[in-house]
PDB file of C-alpha atoms in Angstrom:
ATOM      1  CA  UNK A   1       0.935  13.124   4.915  1.00 83.00           C
ATOM      2  CA  UNK A   2      -1.501  10.057   4.931  1.00 87.00           C
ATOM      3  CA  UNK A   3      -4.741  10.950   4.370  1.00 88.00           C
ATOM      4  CA  UNK A   4      -3.135  12.658   1.336  1.00 88.00           C
ATOM      5  CA  UNK A   5      -1.231   8.874   0.350  1.00 89.00           C
ATOM      6  CA  UNK A   6      -4.585   7.129   1.954  1.00 91.00           C
ATOM      7  CA  UNK A   7      -6.654   9.335  -1.483  1.00 91.00           C
ATOM      8  CA  UNK A   8      -3.705   9.268  -4.148  1.00 91.00           C
ATOM      9  CA  UNK A   9      -4.722   5.114  -3.417  1.00 93.00           C
ATOM     10  CA  UNK A  10      -7.917   5.141  -2.693  1.00 92.00           C
ATOM     11  CA  UNK A  11      -8.197   7.264  -6.504  1.00 92.00           C
ATOM     12  CA  UNK A  12      -5.284   4.990  -8.797  1.00 92.00           C
ATOM     13  CA  UNK A  13      -7.448   1.309  -8.160  1.00 93.00           C
ATOM     14  CA  UNK A  14     -10.833   2.849  -8.381  1.00 92.00           C
ATOM     15  CA  UNK A  15      -9.742   4.140 -11.324  1.00 90.00           C
ATOM     16  CA  UNK A  16      -7.146   1.618 -12.457  1.00 91.00           C
ATOM     17  CA  UNK A  17      -7.304  -1.410 -10.575  1.00 91.00           C
ATOM     18  CA  UNK A  18      -9.647  -4.134 -12.092  1.00 91.00           C
ATOM     19  CA  UNK A  19     -11.563  -5.422 -14.957  1.00 86.00           C
ATOM     20  CA  UNK A  20     -13.832  -4.346 -16.872  1.00 82.00           C
ATOM     21  CA  UNK A  21     -13.176  -0.350 -15.691  1.00 84.00           C
ATOM     22  CA  UNK A  22     -13.423   1.764 -12.328  1.00 88.00           C
ATOM     23  CA  UNK A  23     -14.499   0.011  -9.100  1.00 89.00           C
ATOM     24  CA  UNK A  24     -14.764   2.948  -6.426  1.00 91.00           C
ATOM     25  CA  UNK A  25     -13.289   1.266  -3.513  1.00 90.00           C
ATOM     26  CA  UNK A  26     -13.419   2.871   0.359  1.00 90.00           C
ATOM     27  CA  UNK A  27     -10.067   1.828   1.906  1.00 92.00           C
ATOM     28  CA  UNK A  28     -10.401  -0.746   4.435  1.00 89.00           C
ATOM     29  CA  UNK A  29     -14.637  -1.034   3.942  1.00 90.00           C
ATOM     30  CA  UNK A  30     -15.481  -1.894   0.842  1.00 88.00           C
ATOM     31  CA  UNK A  31     -11.734  -4.056   0.876  1.00 88.00           C
ATOM     32  CA  UNK A  32     -12.524  -6.027   3.979  1.00 87.00           C
ATOM     33  CA  UNK A  33     -16.242  -6.207   2.961  1.00 85.00           C
ATOM     34  CA  UNK A  34     -16.259  -7.908  -0.347  1.00 80.00           C
ATOM     35  CA  UNK A  35     -12.661 -10.297   0.229  1.00 76.00           C
ATOM     36  CA  UNK A  36     -15.890 -12.436  -1.519  1.00 68.00           C
ATOM     37  CA  UNK A  37     -18.340 -13.534  -4.622  1.00 60.00           C
ATOM     38  CA  UNK A  38     -20.780 -14.770  -2.572  1.00 46.00           C
ATOM     39  CA  UNK A  39     -21.625 -17.328   0.527  1.00 42.00           C
ATOM     40  CA  UNK A  40     -23.361 -20.361  -1.416  1.00 39.00           C
ATOM     41  CA  UNK A  41     -24.486 -24.067  -0.956  1.00 38.00           C
ATOM     42  CA  UNK A  42     -23.912 -26.355  -3.796  1.00 37.00           C
ATOM     43  CA  UNK A  43     -27.417 -26.380  -4.885  1.00 38.00           C
ATOM     44  CA  UNK A  44     -26.941 -22.539  -5.041  1.00 39.00           C
ATOM     45  CA  UNK A  45     -23.675 -21.772  -6.726  1.00 41.00           C
ATOM     46  CA  UNK A  46     -24.762 -21.747 -10.618  1.00 45.00           C
ATOM     47  CA  UNK A  47     -27.871 -19.826  -9.660  1.00 42.00           C
ATOM     48  CA  UNK A  48     -24.782 -17.044  -7.404  1.00 39.00           C
ATOM     49  CA  UNK A  49     -22.294 -17.177 -10.328  1.00 41.00           C
ATOM     50  CA  UNK A  50     -24.961 -15.832 -12.433  1.00 42.00           C
ATOM     51  CA  UNK A  51     -26.013 -13.259 -10.829  1.00 41.00           C
ATOM     52  CA  UNK A  52     -23.419 -12.657  -7.585  1.00 42.00           C
ATOM     53  CA  UNK A  53     -20.192 -12.627  -9.401  1.00 44.00           C
ATOM     54  CA  UNK A  54     -21.051 -10.879 -12.357  1.00 49.00           C
ATOM     55  CA  UNK A  55     -21.632  -7.755  -9.902  1.00 61.00           C
ATOM     56  CA  UNK A  56     -19.006  -7.561  -6.287  1.00 72.00           C
ATOM     57  CA  UNK A  57     -15.751  -6.725  -7.294  1.00 83.00           C
ATOM     58  CA  UNK A  58     -13.297  -8.676  -4.813  1.00 86.00           C
ATOM     59  CA  UNK A  59      -9.172  -7.774  -3.796  1.00 86.00           C
ATOM     60  CA  UNK A  60      -8.627 -11.427  -6.478  1.00 87.00           C
ATOM     61  CA  UNK A  61     -10.468  -9.659  -8.591  1.00 87.00           C
ATOM     62  CA  UNK A  62      -7.813  -7.477  -8.796  1.00 90.00           C
ATOM     63  CA  UNK A  63      -4.849  -8.464  -8.242  1.00 90.00           C
ATOM     64  CA  UNK A  64      -5.852 -11.334 -10.992  1.00 90.00           C
ATOM     65  CA  UNK A  65      -6.200  -8.264 -12.689  1.00 91.00           C
ATOM     66  CA  UNK A  66      -2.825  -6.792 -12.019  1.00 92.00           C
ATOM     67  CA  UNK A  67      -0.101  -9.575 -12.103  1.00 90.00           C
ATOM     68  CA  UNK A  68      -1.982 -12.467 -13.973  1.00 88.00           C
ATOM     69  CA  UNK A  69      -2.245 -14.655 -10.928  1.00 86.00           C
ATOM     70  CA  UNK A  70      -3.873 -16.539  -8.916  1.00 83.00           C
ATOM     71  CA  UNK A  71      -3.309 -17.471  -4.587  1.00 82.00           C
ATOM     72  CA  UNK A  72      -2.590 -20.469  -4.385  1.00 80.00           C
ATOM     73  CA  UNK A  73      -5.499 -22.786  -3.239  1.00 77.00           C
ATOM     74  CA  UNK A  74      -8.236 -19.964  -4.014  1.00 76.00           C
ATOM     75  CA  UNK A  75      -9.952 -19.085  -6.841  1.00 71.00           C
ATOM     76  CA  UNK A  76     -12.108 -16.111  -8.491  1.00 68.00           C
ATOM     77  CA  UNK A  77     -15.129 -16.767  -6.999  1.00 71.00           C
ATOM     78  CA  UNK A  78     -14.682 -18.476  -3.321  1.00 67.00           C
ATOM     79  CA  UNK A  79     -17.136 -18.998  -0.942  1.00 73.00           C
ATOM     80  CA  UNK A  80     -17.730 -18.680   3.377  1.00 77.00           C
ATOM     81  CA  UNK A  81     -18.005 -21.327   5.821  1.00 76.00           C
ATOM     82  CA  UNK A  82     -21.662 -20.753   7.354  1.00 81.00           C
ATOM     83  CA  UNK A  83     -20.643 -21.261  10.592  1.00 83.00           C
ATOM     84  CA  UNK A  84     -18.762 -17.835  12.552  1.00 82.00           C
ATOM     85  CA  UNK A  85     -15.572 -19.534  13.735  1.00 85.00           C
ATOM     86  CA  UNK A  86     -15.072 -21.370  10.635  1.00 85.00           C
ATOM     87  CA  UNK A  87     -15.711 -18.460   8.922  1.00 86.00           C
ATOM     88  CA  UNK A  88     -13.032 -16.134  10.516  1.00 88.00           C
ATOM     89  CA  UNK A  89     -10.836 -18.562  10.224  1.00 89.00           C
ATOM     90  CA  UNK A  90     -11.313 -19.071   6.959  1.00 88.00           C
ATOM     91  CA  UNK A  91     -10.757 -15.333   6.101  1.00 90.00           C
ATOM     92  CA  UNK A  92      -7.674 -16.003   8.330  1.00 91.00           C
ATOM     93  CA  UNK A  93      -6.166 -17.931   6.141  1.00 90.00           C
ATOM     94  CA  UNK A  94      -7.067 -16.024   3.311  1.00 89.00           C
ATOM     95  CA  UNK A  95      -5.169 -12.719   4.577  1.00 91.00           C
ATOM     96  CA  UNK A  96      -2.046 -14.716   5.404  1.00 92.00           C
ATOM     97  CA  UNK A  97      -2.042 -16.705   1.805  1.00 91.00           C
ATOM     98  CA  UNK A  98      -1.963 -13.128   0.610  1.00 91.00           C
ATOM     99  CA  UNK A  99       0.459 -11.367   2.501  1.00 93.00           C
ATOM    100  CA  UNK A 100       2.394 -14.402   1.925  1.00 92.00           C
ATOM    101  CA  UNK A 101       2.132 -14.119  -1.538  1.00 92.00           C
ATOM    102  CA  UNK A 102       2.571 -10.271  -1.670  1.00 92.00           C
ATOM    103  CA  UNK A 103       5.333 -11.379   0.756  1.00 91.00           C
ATOM    104  CA  UNK A 104       6.730 -13.531  -2.077  1.00 89.00           C
ATOM    105  CA  UNK A 105       6.985 -11.117  -5.160  1.00 88.00           C
ATOM    106  CA  UNK A 106       8.786  -8.912  -3.080  1.00 85.00           C
ATOM    107  CA  UNK A 107       6.667  -6.919  -1.047  1.00 88.00           C
ATOM    108  CA  UNK A 108       7.875  -5.815   1.761  1.00 87.00           C
ATOM    109  CA  UNK A 109       4.570  -6.093   4.329  1.00 90.00           C
ATOM    110  CA  UNK A 110       6.542  -6.613   7.454  1.00 88.00           C
ATOM    111  CA  UNK A 111       4.296  -5.399  10.241  1.00 89.00           C
ATOM    112  CA  UNK A 112       0.950  -6.239   8.665  1.00 92.00           C
ATOM    113  CA  UNK A 113      -0.643  -9.065   9.904  1.00 92.00           C
ATOM    114  CA  UNK A 114      -3.969 -11.125   8.446  1.00 91.00           C
ATOM    115  CA  UNK A 115      -6.492 -10.442  11.498  1.00 92.00           C
ATOM    116  CA  UNK A 116      -5.552  -6.160  10.603  1.00 92.00           C
ATOM    117  CA  UNK A 117      -7.643  -6.640   7.174  1.00 92.00           C
ATOM    118  CA  UNK A 118     -10.367  -8.420   8.979  1.00 92.00           C
ATOM    119  CA  UNK A 119     -14.261  -6.456   9.741  1.00 91.00           C
ATOM    120  CA  UNK A 120     -14.194  -5.200  12.995  1.00 91.00           C
ATOM    121  CA  UNK A 121     -16.542  -7.879  14.149  1.00 92.00           C
ATOM    122  CA  UNK A 122     -14.803 -10.449  12.517  1.00 89.00           C
ATOM    123  CA  UNK A 123     -11.532  -9.217  14.244  1.00 90.00           C
ATOM    124  CA  UNK A 124     -13.283  -9.754  17.429  1.00 91.00           C
ATOM    125  CA  UNK A 125     -14.991 -13.461  16.316  1.00 90.00           C
ATOM    126  CA  UNK A 126     -10.986 -14.133  15.662  1.00 88.00           C
ATOM    127  CA  UNK A 127      -9.722 -12.610  19.012  1.00 89.00           C
ATOM    128  CA  UNK A 128     -12.355 -15.071  20.794  1.00 88.00           C
ATOM    129  CA  UNK A 129     -11.667 -17.917  18.293  1.00 85.00           C
ATOM    130  CA  UNK A 130      -7.994 -17.723  19.547  1.00 82.00           C
ATOM    131  CA  UNK A 131      -8.611 -17.840  23.386  1.00 80.00           C
ATOM    132  CA  UNK A 132     -10.164 -20.939  22.777  1.00 75.00           C
ATOM    133  CA  UNK A 133      -7.771 -22.633  20.693  1.00 69.00           C
ATOM    134  CA  UNK A 134      -4.941 -21.713  23.713  1.00 60.00           C
ATOM    135  CA  UNK A 135      -7.143 -22.831  26.653  1.00 56.00           C
ATOM    136  CA  UNK A 136      -8.355 -25.841  24.559  1.00 53.00           C
ATOM    137  CA  UNK A 137      -4.443 -26.037  23.797  1.00 52.00           C
ATOM    138  CA  UNK A 138      -5.097 -26.604  19.768  1.00 46.00           C
ATOM    139  CA  UNK A 139      -1.548 -28.106  18.492  1.00 48.00           C
ATOM    140  CA  UNK A 140      -1.330 -28.032  14.468  1.00 46.00           C
ATOM    141  CA  UNK A 141      -3.543 -25.317  13.267  1.00 46.00           C
ATOM    142  CA  UNK A 142      -2.761 -24.364  10.168  1.00 43.00           C
ATOM    143  CA  UNK A 143      -5.478 -21.695   9.590  1.00 43.00           C
ATOM    144  CA  UNK A 144      -4.486 -20.363  12.718  1.00 44.00           C
ATOM    145  CA  UNK A 145      -0.886 -18.173  14.138  1.00 44.00           C
ATOM    146  CA  UNK A 146      -1.566 -18.425  18.243  1.00 44.00           C
ATOM    147  CA  UNK A 147       2.561 -16.816  18.160  1.00 55.00           C
ATOM    148  CA  UNK A 148       1.041 -13.187  18.158  1.00 64.00           C
ATOM    149  CA  UNK A 149      -1.995 -11.860  20.249  1.00 73.00           C
ATOM    150  CA  UNK A 150      -3.257  -8.292  19.602  1.00 74.00           C
ATOM    151  CA  UNK A 151      -6.140  -7.074  21.438  1.00 84.00           C
ATOM    152  CA  UNK A 152      -7.253  -3.332  20.523  1.00 85.00           C
ATOM    153  CA  UNK A 153      -9.158  -1.291  20.887  1.00 88.00           C
ATOM    154  CA  UNK A 154     -12.063  -0.757  17.749  1.00 87.00           C
ATOM    155  CA  UNK A 155     -11.218   2.644  17.697  1.00 90.00           C
ATOM    156  CA  UNK A 156      -7.645   1.793  16.999  1.00 92.00           C
ATOM    157  CA  UNK A 157      -8.433  -1.351  15.602  1.00 92.00           C
ATOM    158  CA  UNK A 158      -9.762   0.626  12.544  1.00 93.00           C
ATOM    159  CA  UNK A 159      -7.004   3.374  12.381  1.00 92.00           C
ATOM    160  CA  UNK A 160      -4.263   0.039  12.084  1.00 92.00           C
ATOM    161  CA  UNK A 161      -6.726  -1.214   9.838  1.00 93.00           C
ATOM    162  CA  UNK A 162      -6.490   1.333   7.520  1.00 93.00           C
ATOM    163  CA  UNK A 163      -2.634   1.553   7.580  1.00 94.00           C
ATOM    164  CA  UNK A 164      -2.642  -1.773   7.075  1.00 94.00           C
ATOM    165  CA  UNK A 165      -4.407  -2.054   3.854  1.00 94.00           C
ATOM    166  CA  UNK A 166      -3.047   1.289   2.278  1.00 95.00           C
ATOM    167  CA  UNK A 167       0.026  -0.535   3.146  1.00 94.00           C
ATOM    168  CA  UNK A 168      -0.837  -3.820   1.434  1.00 95.00           C
ATOM    169  CA  UNK A 169      -2.156  -1.559  -1.696  1.00 95.00           C
ATOM    170  CA  UNK A 170       1.101   0.179  -2.155  1.00 93.00           C
ATOM    171  CA  UNK A 171       3.174  -2.747  -2.071  1.00 93.00           C
ATOM    172  CA  UNK A 172       1.129  -4.384  -4.892  1.00 93.00           C
ATOM    173  CA  UNK A 173       1.016  -1.115  -6.638  1.00 92.00           C
ATOM    174  CA  UNK A 174       4.848  -1.143  -5.839  1.00 88.00           C
ATOM    175  CA  UNK A 175       5.330  -5.295  -7.548  1.00 88.00           C
ATOM    176  CA  UNK A 176       2.855  -5.614 -10.357  1.00 91.00           C
ATOM    177  CA  UNK A 177       2.944  -2.022 -11.593  1.00 88.00           C
ATOM    178  CA  UNK A 178       6.183  -0.298 -11.040  1.00 80.00           C
ATOM    179  CA  UNK A 179       7.929  -2.973 -12.479  1.00 79.00           C
ATOM    180  CA  UNK A 180       6.151  -2.621 -15.322  1.00 79.00           C
ATOM    181  CA  UNK A 181       7.399   1.269 -15.935  1.00 65.00           C
ATOM    182  CA  UNK A 182      10.912   1.349 -19.089  1.00 62.00           C
ATOM    183  CA  UNK A 183      13.477   3.961 -17.770  1.00 57.00           C
ATOM    184  CA  UNK A 184      16.318   4.661 -19.586  1.00 58.00           C
ATOM    185  CA  UNK A 185      19.299   2.872 -18.594  1.00 54.00           C
ATOM    186  CA  UNK A 186      22.092   4.871 -16.613  1.00 51.00           C
ATOM    187  CA  UNK A 187      24.434   3.913 -19.767  1.00 53.00           C
ATOM    188  CA  UNK A 188      22.529   6.407 -22.082  1.00 58.00           C
ATOM    189  CA  UNK A 189      22.100   9.363 -18.864  1.00 54.00           C
ATOM    190  CA  UNK A 190      26.393   8.739 -19.777  1.00 54.00           C
ATOM    191  CA  UNK A 191      26.518   9.576 -23.148  1.00 58.00           C
ATOM    192  CA  UNK A 192      27.373  13.075 -23.723  1.00 55.00           C
ATOM    193  CA  UNK A 193      30.588  14.250 -25.069  1.00 54.00           C
ATOM    194  CA  UNK A 194      31.259  16.120 -21.906  1.00 56.00           C
ATOM    195  CA  UNK A 195      31.117  13.206 -19.368  1.00 53.00           C
ATOM    196  CA  UNK A 196      32.346  10.644 -20.978  1.00 54.00           C
ATOM    197  CA  UNK A 197      35.044  10.581 -19.329  1.00 59.00           C
ATOM    198  CA  UNK A 198      34.023   9.907 -15.800  1.00 60.00           C
ATOM    199  CA  UNK A 199      35.096   6.366 -13.912  1.00 60.00           C
ATOM    200  CA  UNK A 200      30.474   4.546 -15.049  1.00 63.00           C
ATOM    201  CA  UNK A 201      28.717   2.757 -12.039  1.00 62.00           C
ATOM    202  CA  UNK A 202      28.113  -0.142 -12.491  1.00 60.00           C
ATOM    203  CA  UNK A 203      24.051  -0.662 -12.692  1.00 57.00           C
ATOM    204  CA  UNK A 204      24.393  -4.478 -12.261  1.00 56.00           C
ATOM    205  CA  UNK A 205      22.111  -5.712  -9.798  1.00 52.00           C
ATOM    206  CA  UNK A 206      24.904  -7.361  -7.647  1.00 54.00           C
ATOM    207  CA  UNK A 207      27.499  -5.368  -8.219  1.00 54.00           C
ATOM    208  CA  UNK A 208      27.097  -2.773  -5.168  1.00 60.00           C
ATOM    209  CA  UNK A 209      25.546  -4.444  -1.271  1.00 59.00           C
ATOM    210  CA  UNK A 210      24.265  -0.777  -0.734  1.00 71.00           C
ATOM    211  CA  UNK A 211      22.966   0.931  -3.314  1.00 75.00           C
ATOM    212  CA  UNK A 212      19.906  -0.866  -5.201  1.00 73.00           C
ATOM    213  CA  UNK A 213      20.203  -0.491  -8.864  1.00 73.00           C
ATOM    214  CA  UNK A 214      17.579   2.090  -8.509  1.00 73.00           C
ATOM    215  CA  UNK A 215      19.845   4.065  -6.218  1.00 79.00           C
ATOM    216  CA  UNK A 216      23.017   3.253  -8.562  1.00 79.00           C
ATOM    217  CA  UNK A 217      20.343   5.528 -11.219  1.00 81.00           C
ATOM    218  CA  UNK A 218      20.288   7.842  -8.886  1.00 84.00           C
ATOM    219  CA  UNK A 219      24.017   8.565  -8.760  1.00 86.00           C
ATOM    220  CA  UNK A 220      24.464   7.734 -11.840  1.00 85.00           C
ATOM    221  CA  UNK A 221      21.601  11.039 -12.428  1.00 86.00           C
ATOM    222  CA  UNK A 222      23.443  12.740 -10.455  1.00 90.00           C
ATOM    223  CA  UNK A 223      26.748  12.519 -11.669  1.00 89.00           C
ATOM    224  CA  UNK A 224      25.953  13.298 -15.028  1.00 87.00           C
ATOM    225  CA  UNK A 225      23.963  16.457 -13.657  1.00 89.00           C
ATOM    226  CA  UNK A 226      27.407  18.357 -11.923  1.00 91.00           C
ATOM    227  CA  UNK A 227      29.962  17.647 -14.206  1.00 89.00           C
ATOM    228  CA  UNK A 228      27.928  18.654 -17.253  1.00 89.00           C
ATOM    229  CA  UNK A 229      26.833  21.959 -15.466  1.00 90.00           C
ATOM    230  CA  UNK A 230      29.419  22.452 -13.044  1.00 91.00           C
ATOM    231  CA  UNK A 231      31.717  25.646 -15.010  1.00 91.00           C
ATOM    232  CA  UNK A 232      27.933  26.749 -16.149  1.00 92.00           C
ATOM    233  CA  UNK A 233      26.832  27.207 -12.832  1.00 93.00           C
ATOM    234  CA  UNK A 234      29.393  28.998 -10.938  1.00 93.00           C
ATOM    235  CA  UNK A 235      31.946  30.384 -14.308  1.00 91.00           C
ATOM    236  CA  UNK A 236      31.117  33.993 -12.370  1.00 85.00           C
ATOM    237  CA  UNK A 237      31.017  32.677  -8.387  1.00 86.00           C
ATOM    238  CA  UNK A 238      33.310  34.902  -6.335  1.00 81.00           C
ATOM    239  CA  UNK A 239      33.214  32.657  -3.913  1.00 85.00           C
ATOM    240  CA  UNK A 240      36.267  29.534  -4.742  1.00 82.00           C
ATOM    241  CA  UNK A 241      35.526  29.798  -9.024  1.00 87.00           C
ATOM    242  CA  UNK A 242      34.463  26.290 -10.192  1.00 91.00           C
ATOM    243  CA  UNK A 243      34.276  23.529  -8.342  1.00 91.00           C
ATOM    244  CA  UNK A 244      36.646  20.675  -9.456  1.00 89.00           C
ATOM    245  CA  UNK A 245      35.507  17.649 -10.953  1.00 88.00           C
ATOM    246  CA  UNK A 246      34.084  15.341  -8.135  1.00 87.00           C
ATOM    247  CA  UNK A 247      32.460  10.656  -9.040  1.00 86.00           C
ATOM    248  CA  UNK A 248      29.593  11.269  -6.614  1.00 87.00           C
ATOM    249  CA  UNK A 249      29.142   7.407  -4.783  1.00 86.00           C
ATOM    250  CA  UNK A 250      27.245   7.680  -2.094  1.00 86.00           C
ATOM    251  CA  UNK A 251      23.983   9.726  -0.815  1.00 85.00           C
ATOM    252  CA  UNK A 252      25.801  11.635   2.638  1.00 84.00           C
ATOM    253  CA  UNK A 253      29.782  12.653   2.068  1.00 89.00           C
ATOM    254  CA  UNK A 254      28.964  13.617  -1.658  1.00 90.00           C
ATOM    255  CA  UNK A 255      26.072  15.918  -0.959  1.00 91.00           C
ATOM    256  CA  UNK A 256      26.858  17.627   2.136  1.00 92.00           C
ATOM    257  CA  UNK A 257      28.278  21.374   0.947  1.00 92.00           C
ATOM    258  CA  UNK A 258      25.187  21.543  -1.210  1.00 93.00           C
ATOM    259  CA  UNK A 259      26.850  21.639  -4.836  1.00 95.00           C
ATOM    260  CA  UNK A 260      25.718  18.661  -6.124  1.00 94.00           C
ATOM    261  CA  UNK A 261      21.915  19.664  -5.300  1.00 94.00           C
ATOM    262  CA  UNK A 262      22.294  22.636  -6.602  1.00 95.00           C
ATOM    263  CA  UNK A 263      23.755  21.783  -9.719  1.00 94.00           C
ATOM    264  CA  UNK A 264      20.513  19.184  -9.988  1.00 93.00           C
ATOM    265  CA  UNK A 265      18.512  22.571  -9.805  1.00 93.00           C
ATOM    266  CA  UNK A 266      20.023  24.327 -12.232  1.00 93.00           C
ATOM    267  CA  UNK A 267      20.037  21.774 -14.717  1.00 91.00           C
ATOM    268  CA  UNK A 268      15.933  22.390 -13.805  1.00 90.00           C
ATOM    269  CA  UNK A 269      15.467  25.811 -13.510  1.00 92.00           C
ATOM    270  CA  UNK A 270      19.098  27.994 -14.832  1.00 93.00           C
ATOM    271  CA  UNK A 271      17.342  31.481 -13.529  1.00 93.00           C
ATOM    272  CA  UNK A 272      18.487  30.555 -10.124  1.00 94.00           C
ATOM    273  CA  UNK A 273      22.000  30.253 -11.256  1.00 94.00           C
ATOM    274  CA  UNK A 274      22.839  34.523 -11.126  1.00 92.00           C
ATOM    275  CA  UNK A 275      20.351  34.631  -8.230  1.00 93.00           C
ATOM    276  CA  UNK A 276      20.874  32.366  -6.576  1.00 94.00           C
ATOM    277  CA  UNK A 277      24.487  29.167  -7.121  1.00 94.00           C
ATOM    278  CA  UNK A 278      26.802  31.956  -7.673  1.00 93.00           C
ATOM    279  CA  UNK A 279      27.116  33.112  -4.278  1.00 93.00           C
ATOM    280  CA  UNK A 280      28.173  29.218  -2.558  1.00 94.00           C
ATOM    281  CA  UNK A 281      31.473  28.598  -1.732  1.00 94.00           C
ATOM    282  CA  UNK A 282      33.042  26.085  -4.071  1.00 93.00           C
ATOM    283  CA  UNK A 283      35.166  24.874  -1.791  1.00 92.00           C
ATOM    284  CA  UNK A 284      33.572  25.250   1.562  1.00 92.00           C
ATOM    285  CA  UNK A 285      35.510  24.582   4.584  1.00 92.00           C
ATOM    286  CA  UNK A 286      34.859  25.157   7.484  1.00 94.00           C
ATOM    287  CA  UNK A 287      31.236  24.324   9.399  1.00 93.00           C
ATOM    288  CA  UNK A 288      29.536  28.412   8.523  1.00 95.00           C
ATOM    289  CA  UNK A 289      30.746  27.611   4.844  1.00 94.00           C
ATOM    290  CA  UNK A 290      29.048  24.620   4.720  1.00 94.00           C
ATOM    291  CA  UNK A 291      25.972  26.199   6.434  1.00 94.00           C
ATOM    292  CA  UNK A 292      26.443  28.980   3.835  1.00 95.00           C
ATOM    293  CA  UNK A 293      25.610  27.059   1.347  1.00 94.00           C
ATOM    294  CA  UNK A 294      23.129  24.423   3.013  1.00 93.00           C
ATOM    295  CA  UNK A 295      20.691  28.213   3.170  1.00 94.00           C
ATOM    296  CA  UNK A 296      21.105  29.088   0.168  1.00 94.00           C
ATOM    297  CA  UNK A 297      20.520  25.566  -1.331  1.00 94.00           C
ATOM    298  CA  UNK A 298      16.599  25.891   0.858  1.00 92.00           C
ATOM    299  CA  UNK A 299      15.674  29.489  -0.322  1.00 93.00           C
ATOM    300  CA  UNK A 300      16.124  28.169  -4.220  1.00 93.00           C
ATOM    301  CA  UNK A 301      13.788  25.670  -3.630  1.00 90.00           C
ATOM    302  CA  UNK A 302      11.726  27.690  -1.306  1.00 89.00           C
ATOM    303  CA  UNK A 303      11.719  30.280  -4.626  1.00 90.00           C
ATOM    304  CA  UNK A 304      10.679  27.611  -6.805  1.00 87.00           C
ATOM    305  CA  UNK A 305       8.295  26.214  -4.291  1.00 80.00           C
ATOM    306  CA  UNK A 306      10.086  22.656  -4.294  1.00 76.00           C
ATOM    307  CA  UNK A 307       8.338  22.565  -0.743  1.00 61.00           C
ATOM    308  CA  UNK A 308      10.036  19.671   1.391  1.00 64.00           C
ATOM    309  CA  UNK A 309      10.336  19.630   4.971  1.00 58.00           C
ATOM    310  CA  UNK A 310      14.140  20.310   5.047  1.00 61.00           C
ATOM    311  CA  UNK A 311      14.769  22.288   8.554  1.00 57.00           C
ATOM    312  CA  UNK A 312      18.918  23.469   8.463  1.00 55.00           C
TER     313      UNK A 312
END
């Protein structure tokens, strides 16, 4: 699963994540390597911007392309100190700013630490610098986090770094790309005559302290298809007849008997009604009847190659 996710993330950001067309990336190698356009002295600055600046695309180019924003205190032409210790501290600070910026935009990255985004050799240098600072009892170092020290073997670090960079890219996609995708309002989902009499689920962000607006949109979708299809799906059912109207307000109790999910499948695959759903109990009362419905639902999913890791 992780390898498929990694491949999908790499393909999307290669094709759409950069200004001026495609830019092949390798996770995490190219992202860790291309953190700055150049290392330069003041006399080299103009020449470097003309030569290397056009060819090297950094993570900050991608962020600026997707969000229109630069990280606080950074520029697209960010340089690094030549001193090894200063360089690794600068990189650690830049990655700290990156994570803080993404979290301020709504990203969820509590498990990713700035040092996981470093290259392996820089990570080793950072550990040495961290140890020296701890021994020397250096205080008030803004570019350095002395709270947690994870000393990882090289192979474990590489695995951790790959996962960290993948999660960073997924969160960048979540906070800067997904919000642009438009979706129909929940009110339109319930415009049809056969569901107008149903109670409405409020879509306002603060109307629930349990479910997000997106989750409430899913609940509205479940209500719509269940009410629209229950009479059609189970009109010929011999195990209880047509099930009664219900208001679906949660994802646990209201989905236990399998009828709501069956109505969703029937909306898109009506041919499953005669082969599967008419055999369901429409008013199940015993554990055996609930299990019977669940087995039929899983069988229907397999019949349409909806391969999910479901264990009954």
